[in-house]
PDB file of C-alpha atoms in Angstrom:
ATOM      1  CA  MET A   1     130.162  79.886 103.990  1.00 37.00           C
ATOM      2  CA  GLY A   2     128.541  82.663 106.027  1.00 39.00           C
ATOM      3  CA  LYS A   3     124.831  83.221 105.939  1.00 41.00           C
ATOM      4  CA  SER A   4     123.407  86.235 104.167  1.00 40.00           C
ATOM      5  CA  SER A   5     120.662  87.632 106.324  1.00 45.00           C
ATOM      6  CA  ASN A   6     117.402  88.764 104.822  1.00 50.00           C
ATOM      7  CA  GLU A   7     117.482  91.777 107.141  1.00 50.00           C
ATOM      8  CA  ASP A   8     118.265  95.159 105.678  1.00 56.00           C
ATOM      9  CA  PRO A   9     122.103  95.366 105.781  1.00 54.00           C
ATOM     10  CA  LYS A  10     121.841  98.808 107.329  1.00 55.00           C
ATOM     11  CA  LEU A  11     119.917  97.294 110.238  1.00 54.00           C
ATOM     12  CA  LYS A  12     121.798  94.078 110.903  1.00 58.00           C
ATOM     13  CA  HIS A  13     124.478  95.717 113.063  1.00 60.00           C
ATOM     14  CA  LEU A  14     121.882  97.482 115.225  1.00 61.00           C
ATOM     15  CA  SER A  15     120.449  96.126 118.440  1.00 64.00           C
ATOM     16  CA  ASN A  16     116.894  94.823 118.338  1.00 66.00           C
ATOM     17  CA  THR A  17     115.664  97.934 120.167  1.00 73.00           C
ATOM     18  CA  GLU A  18     117.376 100.179 117.617  1.00 71.00           C
ATOM     19  CA  VAL A  19     115.873  98.130 114.777  1.00 68.00           C
ATOM     20  CA  VAL A  20     112.401  98.570 116.278  1.00 71.00           C
ATOM     21  CA  ILE A  21     112.812 102.342 116.659  1.00 79.00           C
ATOM     22  CA  THR A  22     114.268 102.720 113.149  1.00 78.00           C
ATOM     23  CA  SER A  23     111.506 100.600 111.611  1.00 72.00           C
ATOM     24  CA  LEU A  24     108.785 102.512 113.468  1.00 77.00           C
ATOM     25  CA  ALA A  25     110.098 105.873 112.262  1.00 82.00           C
ATOM     26  CA  ALA A  26     110.706 104.735 108.682  1.00 80.00           C
ATOM     27  CA  GLY A  27     107.350 103.003 108.390  1.00 78.00           C
ATOM     28  CA  ALA A  28     105.359 105.897 109.836  1.00 81.00           C
ATOM     29  CA  THR A  29     107.065 108.480 107.613  1.00 87.00           C
ATOM     30  CA  ALA A  30     106.815 106.417 104.426  1.00 85.00           C
ATOM     31  CA  GLY A  31     103.174 105.556 105.060  1.00 83.00           C
ATOM     32  CA  ALA A  32     102.145 109.144 105.787  1.00 86.00           C
ATOM     33  CA  LEU A  33     103.863 110.559 102.703  1.00 90.00           C
ATOM     34  CA  ALA A  34     102.599 107.857 100.351  1.00 87.00           C
ATOM     35  CA  LYS A  35      98.971 107.970 101.483  1.00 86.00           C
ATOM     36  CA  THR A  36      98.788 111.761 101.475  1.00 90.00           C
ATOM     37  CA  THR A  37     100.144 111.838  97.920  1.00 91.00           C
ATOM     38  CA  ILE A  38      97.565 109.407  96.530  1.00 90.00           C
ATOM     39  CA  ALA A  39      94.625 110.395  98.773  1.00 91.00           C
ATOM     40  CA  PRO A  40      92.461 111.835  95.941  1.00 92.00           C
ATOM     41  CA  LEU A  41      92.931 108.660  93.893  1.00 93.00           C
ATOM     42  CA  ASP A  42      92.229 106.496  96.920  1.00 91.00           C
ATOM     43  CA  ARG A  43      88.978 108.336  97.607  1.00 92.00           C
ATOM     44  CA  THR A  44      87.998 107.883  93.956  1.00 93.00           C
ATOM     45  CA  LYS A  45      88.759 104.163  94.136  1.00 92.00           C
ATOM     46  CA  ILE A  46      86.635 103.616  97.242  1.00 93.00           C
ATOM     47  CA  ASN A  47      83.660 105.434  95.721  1.00 92.00           C
ATOM     48  CA  PHE A  48      83.762 103.235  92.638  1.00 92.00           C
ATOM     49  CA  GLN A  49      84.204 100.082  94.735  1.00 92.00           C
ATOM     50  CA  ILE A  50      80.944 100.610  96.594  1.00 91.00           C
ATOM     51  CA  SER A  51      78.903 101.740  93.597  1.00 88.00           C
ATOM     52  CA  HIS A  52      77.376  99.840  90.697  1.00 80.00           C
ATOM     53  CA  ARG A  53      78.980 102.151  88.164  1.00 80.00           C
ATOM     54  CA  PRO A  54      81.498 100.507  85.827  1.00 83.00           C
ATOM     55  CA  TYR A  55      84.921 102.073  86.204  1.00 87.00           C
ATOM     56  CA  SER A  56      86.604 104.040  83.448  1.00 89.00           C
ATOM     57  CA  THR A  57      89.348 106.638  83.414  1.00 91.00           C
ATOM     58  CA  ARG A  58      86.903 109.206  82.066  1.00 92.00           C
ATOM     59  CA  LYS A  59      84.432 108.570  84.899  1.00 93.00           C
ATOM     60  CA  ALA A  60      87.204 108.703  87.485  1.00 93.00           C
ATOM     61  CA  LEU A  61      88.343 112.082  86.175  1.00 94.00           C
ATOM     62  CA  LYS A  62      84.731 113.252  86.153  1.00 94.00           C
ATOM     63  CA  PHE A  63      84.376 112.259  89.827  1.00 93.00           C
ATOM     64  CA  LEU A  64      87.515 114.202  90.741  1.00 94.00           C
ATOM     65  CA  LEU A  65      86.398 117.290  88.820  1.00 95.00           C
ATOM     66  CA  GLU A  66      82.868 117.217  90.264  1.00 94.00           C
ATOM     67  CA  THR A  67      84.235 116.824  93.783  1.00 92.00           C
ATOM     68  CA  PHE A  68      86.565 119.768  93.226  1.00 93.00           C
ATOM     69  CA  ARG A  69      83.819 121.942  91.744  1.00 93.00           C
ATOM     70  CA  LYS A  70      81.129 121.168  94.339  1.00 90.00           C
ATOM     71  CA  GLU A  71      83.152 120.743  97.530  1.00 88.00           C
ATOM     72  CA  GLY A  72      86.463 122.479  96.900  1.00 91.00           C
ATOM     73  CA  PHE A  73      90.077 121.449  96.404  1.00 91.00           C
ATOM     74  CA  PHE A  74      90.645 120.034  99.881  1.00 89.00           C
ATOM     75  CA  ALA A  75      87.596 117.786  99.543  1.00 89.00           C
ATOM     76  CA  LEU A  76      89.802 115.582  97.374  1.00 90.00           C
ATOM     77  CA  TRP A  77      91.675 114.777 100.588  1.00 91.00           C
ATOM     78  CA  ARG A  78      88.498 114.162 102.575  1.00 88.00           C
ATOM     79  CA  GLY A  79      89.121 111.358 105.046  1.00 85.00           C
ATOM     80  CA  ASN A  80      92.873 111.888 105.002  1.00 86.00           C
ATOM     81  CA  SER A  81      92.827 112.719 108.715  1.00 85.00           C
ATOM     82  CA  ALA A  82      91.429 109.246 109.347  1.00 85.00           C
ATOM     83  CA  THR A  83      93.986 107.841 106.928  1.00 84.00           C
ATOM     84  CA  MET A  84      96.817 109.502 108.853  1.00 89.00           C
ATOM     85  CA  ALA A  85      95.396 108.354 112.193  1.00 87.00           C
ATOM     86  CA  ARG A  86      95.504 104.827 110.807  1.00 87.00           C
ATOM     87  CA  ILE A  87      98.435 104.740 108.385  1.00 87.00           C
ATOM     88  CA  VAL A  88     101.062 106.187 110.726  1.00 87.00           C
ATOM     89  CA  PRO A  89     100.654 103.451 113.366  1.00 90.00           C
ATOM     90  CA  TYR A  90      99.741 100.872 110.678  1.00 89.00           C
ATOM     91  CA  SER A  91     102.891 101.388 108.611  1.00 88.00           C
ATOM     92  CA  ALA A  92     105.077 101.741 111.683  1.00 87.00           C
ATOM     93  CA  ILE A  93     103.719  98.509 113.156  1.00 90.00           C
ATOM     94  CA  GLN A  94     103.899  96.703 109.807  1.00 90.00           C
ATOM     95  CA  PHE A  95     107.534  97.596 109.119  1.00 86.00           C
ATOM     96  CA  THR A  96     108.536  96.769 112.680  1.00 87.00           C
ATOM     97  CA  ALA A  97     106.537  93.539 112.770  1.00 90.00           C
ATOM     98  CA  HIS A  98     108.061  92.491 109.456  1.00 90.00           C
ATOM     99  CA  GLU A  99     111.587  92.835 110.799  1.00 86.00           C
ATOM    100  CA  GLN A 100     110.635  90.959 113.973  1.00 89.00           C
ATOM    101  CA  TRP A 101     108.804  88.171 112.120  1.00 92.00           C
ATOM    102  CA  LYS A 102     111.812  87.736 109.819  1.00 89.00           C
ATOM    103  CA  ARG A 103     113.976  87.217 112.874  1.00 87.00           C
ATOM    104  CA  VAL A 104     111.501  84.817 114.477  1.00 90.00           C
ATOM    105  CA  LEU A 105     111.154  82.796 111.261  1.00 89.00           C
ATOM    106  CA  LYS A 106     114.915  82.957 110.615  1.00 84.00           C
ATOM    107  CA  VAL A 107     114.350  84.183 107.106  1.00 82.00           C
ATOM    108  CA  ASP A 108     117.506  83.923 105.001  1.00 63.00           C
ATOM    109  CA  GLN A 109     117.461  85.659 101.654  1.00 53.00           C
ATOM    110  CA  ASN A 110     119.825  83.280  99.914  1.00 53.00           C
ATOM    111  CA  ASN A 111     119.284  79.942 101.608  1.00 57.00           C
ATOM    112  CA  GLY A 112     115.959  80.052 103.406  1.00 56.00           C
ATOM    113  CA  PRO A 113     112.690  78.744 101.963  1.00 60.00           C
ATOM    114  CA  ASN A 114     110.872  81.360  99.897  1.00 77.00           C
ATOM    115  CA  GLU A 115     107.617  80.687 101.717  1.00 87.00           C
ATOM    116  CA  ARG A 116     109.141  82.253 104.830  1.00 88.00           C
ATOM    117  CA  LEU A 117     109.427  85.567 102.996  1.00 89.00           C
ATOM    118  CA  PHE A 118     105.719  85.372 102.198  1.00 94.00           C
ATOM    119  CA  LEU A 119     104.807  84.258 105.723  1.00 95.00           C
ATOM    120  CA  ALA A 120     106.780  87.064 107.382  1.00 94.00           C
ATOM    121  CA  GLY A 121     105.015  89.635 105.206  1.00 95.00           C
ATOM    122  CA  ALA A 122     101.580  88.116 105.762  1.00 97.00           C
ATOM    123  CA  LEU A 123     102.044  88.008 109.541  1.00 96.00           C
ATOM    124  CA  ALA A 124     103.253  91.616 109.549  1.00 96.00           C
ATOM    125  CA  GLY A 125     100.151  92.651 107.616  1.00 96.00           C
ATOM    126  CA  LEU A 126      97.831  90.734 109.925  1.00 97.00           C
ATOM    127  CA  THR A 127      99.470  92.266 112.996  1.00 95.00           C
ATOM    128  CA  SER A 128      99.226  95.870 111.805  1.00 94.00           C
ATOM    129  CA  GLN A 129      95.732  95.514 110.325  1.00 96.00           C
ATOM    130  CA  ALA A 130      94.274  93.968 113.468  1.00 95.00           C
ATOM    131  CA  LEU A 131      95.639  96.766 115.662  1.00 94.00           C
ATOM    132  CA  THR A 132      94.399  99.660 113.518  1.00 94.00           C
ATOM    133  CA  TYR A 133      91.221  98.352 111.861  1.00 96.00           C
ATOM    134  CA  PRO A 134      88.600 100.805 113.257  1.00 95.00           C
ATOM    135  CA  PHE A 135      90.532 103.702 111.710  1.00 93.00           C
ATOM    136  CA  ASP A 136      90.390 101.976 108.321  1.00 93.00           C
ATOM    137  CA  LEU A 137      86.615 101.728 108.598  1.00 95.00           C
ATOM    138  CA  ALA A 138      86.364 105.392 109.633  1.00 93.00           C
ATOM    139  CA  ARG A 139      88.480 106.414 106.653  1.00 91.00           C
ATOM    140  CA  ALA A 140      86.166 104.514 104.276  1.00 92.00           C
ATOM    141  CA  ARG A 141      83.060 106.139 105.787  1.00 94.00           C
ATOM    142  CA  MET A 142      84.518 109.632 105.378  1.00 91.00           C
ATOM    143  CA  ALA A 143      85.592 108.923 101.794  1.00 89.00           C
ATOM    144  CA  VAL A 144      82.060 108.114 100.614  1.00 90.00           C
ATOM    145  CA  THR A 145      80.090 110.766 102.519  1.00 87.00           C
ATOM    146  CA  HIS A 146      79.762 114.523 102.413  1.00 83.00           C
ATOM    147  CA  LYS A 147      81.145 116.781 105.107  1.00 81.00           C
ATOM    148  CA  PHE A 148      77.738 117.451 106.668  1.00 83.00           C
ATOM    149  CA  GLU A 149      77.447 113.765 107.635  1.00 87.00           C
ATOM    150  CA  TYR A 150      80.900 113.284 109.140  1.00 87.00           C
ATOM    151  CA  SER A 151      82.828 116.523 109.537  1.00 84.00           C
ATOM    152  CA  THR A 152      85.610 115.158 111.760  1.00 89.00           C
ATOM    153  CA  LEU A 153      87.184 111.831 112.624  1.00 90.00           C
ATOM    154  CA  ARG A 154      85.837 112.105 116.157  1.00 92.00           C
ATOM    155  CA  GLN A 155      82.321 112.570 114.810  1.00 94.00           C
ATOM    156  CA  VAL A 156      82.667 109.387 112.745  1.00 94.00           C
ATOM    157  CA  PHE A 157      83.403 107.323 115.843  1.00 95.00           C
ATOM    158  CA  VAL A 158      80.732 109.012 117.972  1.00 96.00           C
ATOM    159  CA  LYS A 159      78.018 108.677 115.333  1.00 95.00           C
ATOM    160  CA  ILE A 160      78.800 105.064 114.443  1.00 95.00           C
ATOM    161  CA  TYR A 161      78.899 104.076 118.102  1.00 96.00           C
ATOM    162  CA  SER A 162      75.646 105.843 119.000  1.00 96.00           C
ATOM    163  CA  ILE A 163      73.647 104.611 115.991  1.00 94.00           C
ATOM    164  CA  GLU A 164      75.180 101.260 115.036  1.00 94.00           C
ATOM    165  CA  GLY A 165      76.956 100.118 118.191  1.00 95.00           C
ATOM    166  CA  SER A 166      80.535  99.108 118.912  1.00 95.00           C
ATOM    167  CA  ARG A 167      80.393  96.011 116.703  1.00 94.00           C
ATOM    168  CA  ALA A 168      80.058  98.264 113.652  1.00 95.00           C
ATOM    169  CA  PHE A 169      83.699  99.303 114.051  1.00 96.00           C
ATOM    170  CA  TRP A 170      84.690  95.762 113.064  1.00 97.00           C
ATOM    171  CA  ARG A 171      82.358  95.397 110.086  1.00 96.00           C
ATOM    172  CA  GLY A 172      84.322  93.939 107.176  1.00 96.00           C
ATOM    173  CA  PHE A 173      87.096  92.688 109.463  1.00 97.00           C
ATOM    174  CA  VAL A 174      87.009  89.091 108.154  1.00 97.00           C
ATOM    175  CA  PRO A 175      87.453  89.874 104.433  1.00 97.00           C
ATOM    176  CA  THR A 176      90.069  92.448 105.390  1.00 97.00           C
ATOM    177  CA  MET A 177      92.132  89.890 107.292  1.00 97.00           C
ATOM    178  CA  VAL A 178      91.682  87.292 104.557  1.00 97.00           C
ATOM    179  CA  GLY A 179      92.724  89.827 101.929  1.00 97.00           C
ATOM    180  CA  VAL A 180      95.731  91.135 103.828  1.00 97.00           C
ATOM    181  CA  ILE A 181      97.381  87.699 103.754  1.00 97.00           C
ATOM    182  CA  PRO A 182      98.005  87.697  99.972  1.00 96.00           C
ATOM    183  CA  TYR A 183      98.391  91.486  99.912  1.00 96.00           C
ATOM    184  CA  ALA A 184     101.088  91.897 102.552  1.00 96.00           C
ATOM    185  CA  GLY A 185     102.586  88.472 101.894  1.00 96.00           C
ATOM    186  CA  MET A 186     103.058  89.077  98.164  1.00 96.00           C
ATOM    187  CA  SER A 187     104.146  92.681  98.711  1.00 94.00           C
ATOM    188  CA  PHE A 188     107.057  91.869 101.010  1.00 92.00           C
ATOM    189  CA  PHE A 189     107.837  88.582  99.224  1.00 93.00           C
ATOM    190  CA  THR A 190     108.057  90.252  95.806  1.00 94.00           C
ATOM    191  CA  TYR A 191     110.068  93.229  97.033  1.00 92.00           C
ATOM    192  CA  ASP A 192     112.571  91.112  98.981  1.00 89.00           C
ATOM    193  CA  THR A 193     112.912  88.631  96.107  1.00 90.00           C
ATOM    194  CA  LEU A 194     113.581  91.396  93.575  1.00 93.00           C
ATOM    195  CA  LYS A 195     116.203  92.897  95.899  1.00 89.00           C
ATOM    196  CA  ARG A 196     117.911  89.509  96.183  1.00 87.00           C
ATOM    197  CA  LEU A 197     117.920  88.988  92.407  1.00 89.00           C
ATOM    198  CA  TYR A 198     119.282  92.506  91.922  1.00 90.00           C
ATOM    199  CA  ARG A 199     122.188  91.818  94.260  1.00 86.00           C
ATOM    200  CA  GLU A 200     122.892  88.447  92.654  1.00 85.00           C
ATOM    201  CA  HIS A 201     122.773  89.500  89.001  1.00 85.00           C
ATOM    202  CA  VAL A 202     123.234  93.278  88.806  1.00 84.00           C
ATOM    203  CA  ASN A 203     125.141  94.679  91.752  1.00 76.00           C
ATOM    204  CA  ASN A 204     126.314  92.594  94.681  1.00 73.00           C
ATOM    205  CA  SER A 205     126.749  95.583  96.979  1.00 69.00           C
ATOM    206  CA  PHE A 206     124.266  96.067  99.798  1.00 68.00           C
ATOM    207  CA  VAL A 207     123.259  99.465  98.416  1.00 74.00           C
ATOM    208  CA  ILE A 208     120.374  99.324  95.930  1.00 83.00           C
ATOM    209  CA  HIS A 209     119.933 102.196  93.481  1.00 85.00           C
ATOM    210  CA  PRO A 210     116.926 104.345  94.476  1.00 86.00           C
ATOM    211  CA  VAL A 211     115.369 103.987  91.008  1.00 90.00           C
ATOM    212  CA  ALA A 212     115.645 100.201  91.212  1.00 90.00           C
ATOM    213  CA  SER A 213     114.119 100.253  94.683  1.00 89.00           C
ATOM    214  CA  LEU A 214     111.244 102.410  93.395  1.00 89.00           C
ATOM    215  CA  ILE A 215     110.618 100.010  90.498  1.00 94.00           C
ATOM    216  CA  PHE A 216     110.694  97.003  92.828  1.00 94.00           C
ATOM    217  CA  GLY A 217     108.176  98.694  95.101  1.00 92.00           C
ATOM    218  CA  ALA A 218     105.883  99.474  92.171  1.00 93.00           C
ATOM    219  CA  ILE A 219     106.018  95.883  90.904  1.00 96.00           C
ATOM    220  CA  ALA A 220     105.360  94.535  94.402  1.00 95.00           C
ATOM    221  CA  GLY A 221     102.420  96.909  94.769  1.00 94.00           C
ATOM    222  CA  ILE A 222     100.847  95.894  91.460  1.00 95.00           C
ATOM    223  CA  ILE A 223     101.162  92.174  92.178  1.00 96.00           C
ATOM    224  CA  SER A 224      99.948  92.373  95.779  1.00 96.00           C
ATOM    225  CA  GLN A 225      97.008  94.639  94.937  1.00 94.00           C
ATOM    226  CA  SER A 226      95.967  92.375  92.054  1.00 95.00           C
ATOM    227  CA  THR A 227      95.990  89.226  94.189  1.00 95.00           C
ATOM    228  CA  SER A 228      93.857  90.757  96.940  1.00 95.00           C
ATOM    229  CA  TYR A 229      91.592  93.183  95.075  1.00 95.00           C
ATOM    230  CA  PRO A 230      88.345  91.143  95.220  1.00 95.00           C
ATOM    231  CA  PHE A 231      88.633  91.077  99.017  1.00 96.00           C
ATOM    232  CA  ASP A 232      89.182  94.844  98.967  1.00 95.00           C
ATOM    233  CA  ILE A 233      85.845  95.365  97.208  1.00 95.00           C
ATOM    234  CA  VAL A 234      84.061  93.120  99.714  1.00 96.00           C
ATOM    235  CA  ARG A 235      85.558  94.885 102.731  1.00 96.00           C
ATOM    236  CA  ARG A 236      84.746  98.360 101.388  1.00 95.00           C
ATOM    237  CA  ARG A 237      81.140  97.361 100.728  1.00 95.00           C
ATOM    238  CA  MET A 238      80.834  96.073 104.295  1.00 96.00           C
ATOM    239  CA  GLN A 239      82.702  98.981 105.897  1.00 96.00           C
ATOM    240  CA  THR A 240      80.522 101.638 104.296  1.00 94.00           C
ATOM    241  CA  ASP A 241      77.236  99.796 104.872  1.00 93.00           C
ATOM    242  CA  SER A 242      75.124 101.307 107.641  1.00 87.00           C
ATOM    243  CA  SER A 243      71.832  99.761 106.497  1.00 87.00           C
ATOM    244  CA  GLY A 244      72.551  96.059 106.972  1.00 86.00           C
ATOM    245  CA  LEU A 245      72.656  95.309 103.244  1.00 90.00           C
ATOM    246  CA  TYR A 246      75.974  93.462 103.620  1.00 93.00           C
ATOM    247  CA  PRO A 247      75.716  91.517 106.909  1.00 92.00           C
ATOM    248  CA  ASN A 248      78.628  89.139 106.320  1.00 94.00           C
ATOM    249  CA  MET A 249      81.355  88.235 103.859  1.00 96.00           C
ATOM    250  CA  TYR A 250      79.452  85.394 102.164  1.00 95.00           C
ATOM    251  CA  GLN A 251      76.326  87.429 101.454  1.00 94.00           C
ATOM    252  CA  THR A 252      78.392  90.383 100.299  1.00 95.00           C
ATOM    253  CA  VAL A 253      80.226  88.202  97.780  1.00 94.00           C
ATOM    254  CA  LEU A 254      76.893  86.877  96.476  1.00 93.00           C
ATOM    255  CA  TYR A 255      75.433  90.381  96.232  1.00 90.00           C
ATOM    256  CA  VAL A 256      78.450  91.737  94.352  1.00 88.00           C
ATOM    257  CA  TYR A 257      78.513  88.711  92.023  1.00 85.00           C
ATOM    258  CA  ARG A 258      74.843  89.103  91.112  1.00 78.00           C
TER     259      ARG A 258
END
């Protein structure tokens, strides 16, 4: 019996170089479109994560409306330039690294151990996060400040470096890396598992219906975000802290808990 590779069937007949190029392009495009679409919601989320205000849908809508009224429509996308500077290489690297890690780990969708699916996703997340982390911190800073403090992405880097030093660019790195393991691992694991089950029980062709693929992605996103969300709060508190209130992961957890 032949092995059924866990690689995308559309990619398995390509050379490794072609797979890398295809993954880079697909990842960069998907990441840019997705993040631009949800940028106002992402900015809202970050502002609630670093505040002591309890979240509610009403308060989230109020934040969006106040931002629009006081700062203008495009203020809802404040920090999106930093997001694009990060998400394009991040998504490109993540998609490419995932394909490469699957090959290294010899992931097999039908016969291979399920933990390899998780491990390939986690390693892809760690790889992409480590290579683009300073941009993630810059995006968080821009999301929680007004334009007069950081008007451009370049100004974020210059101001942080001159006032806080180069180490500030890596503030929150530890909880981010800890959190990306369940986040990326569960995201890719869930999506690949749902694709396998779909092919086994619904349609054994290699082509998955776009609606099914969208649903699988949504389910994977919900599960992965839920498993890693506490780490996301810790990293955002540390990333946006310029006063030394959150010096490390342990003390940040204690502060948030209290």
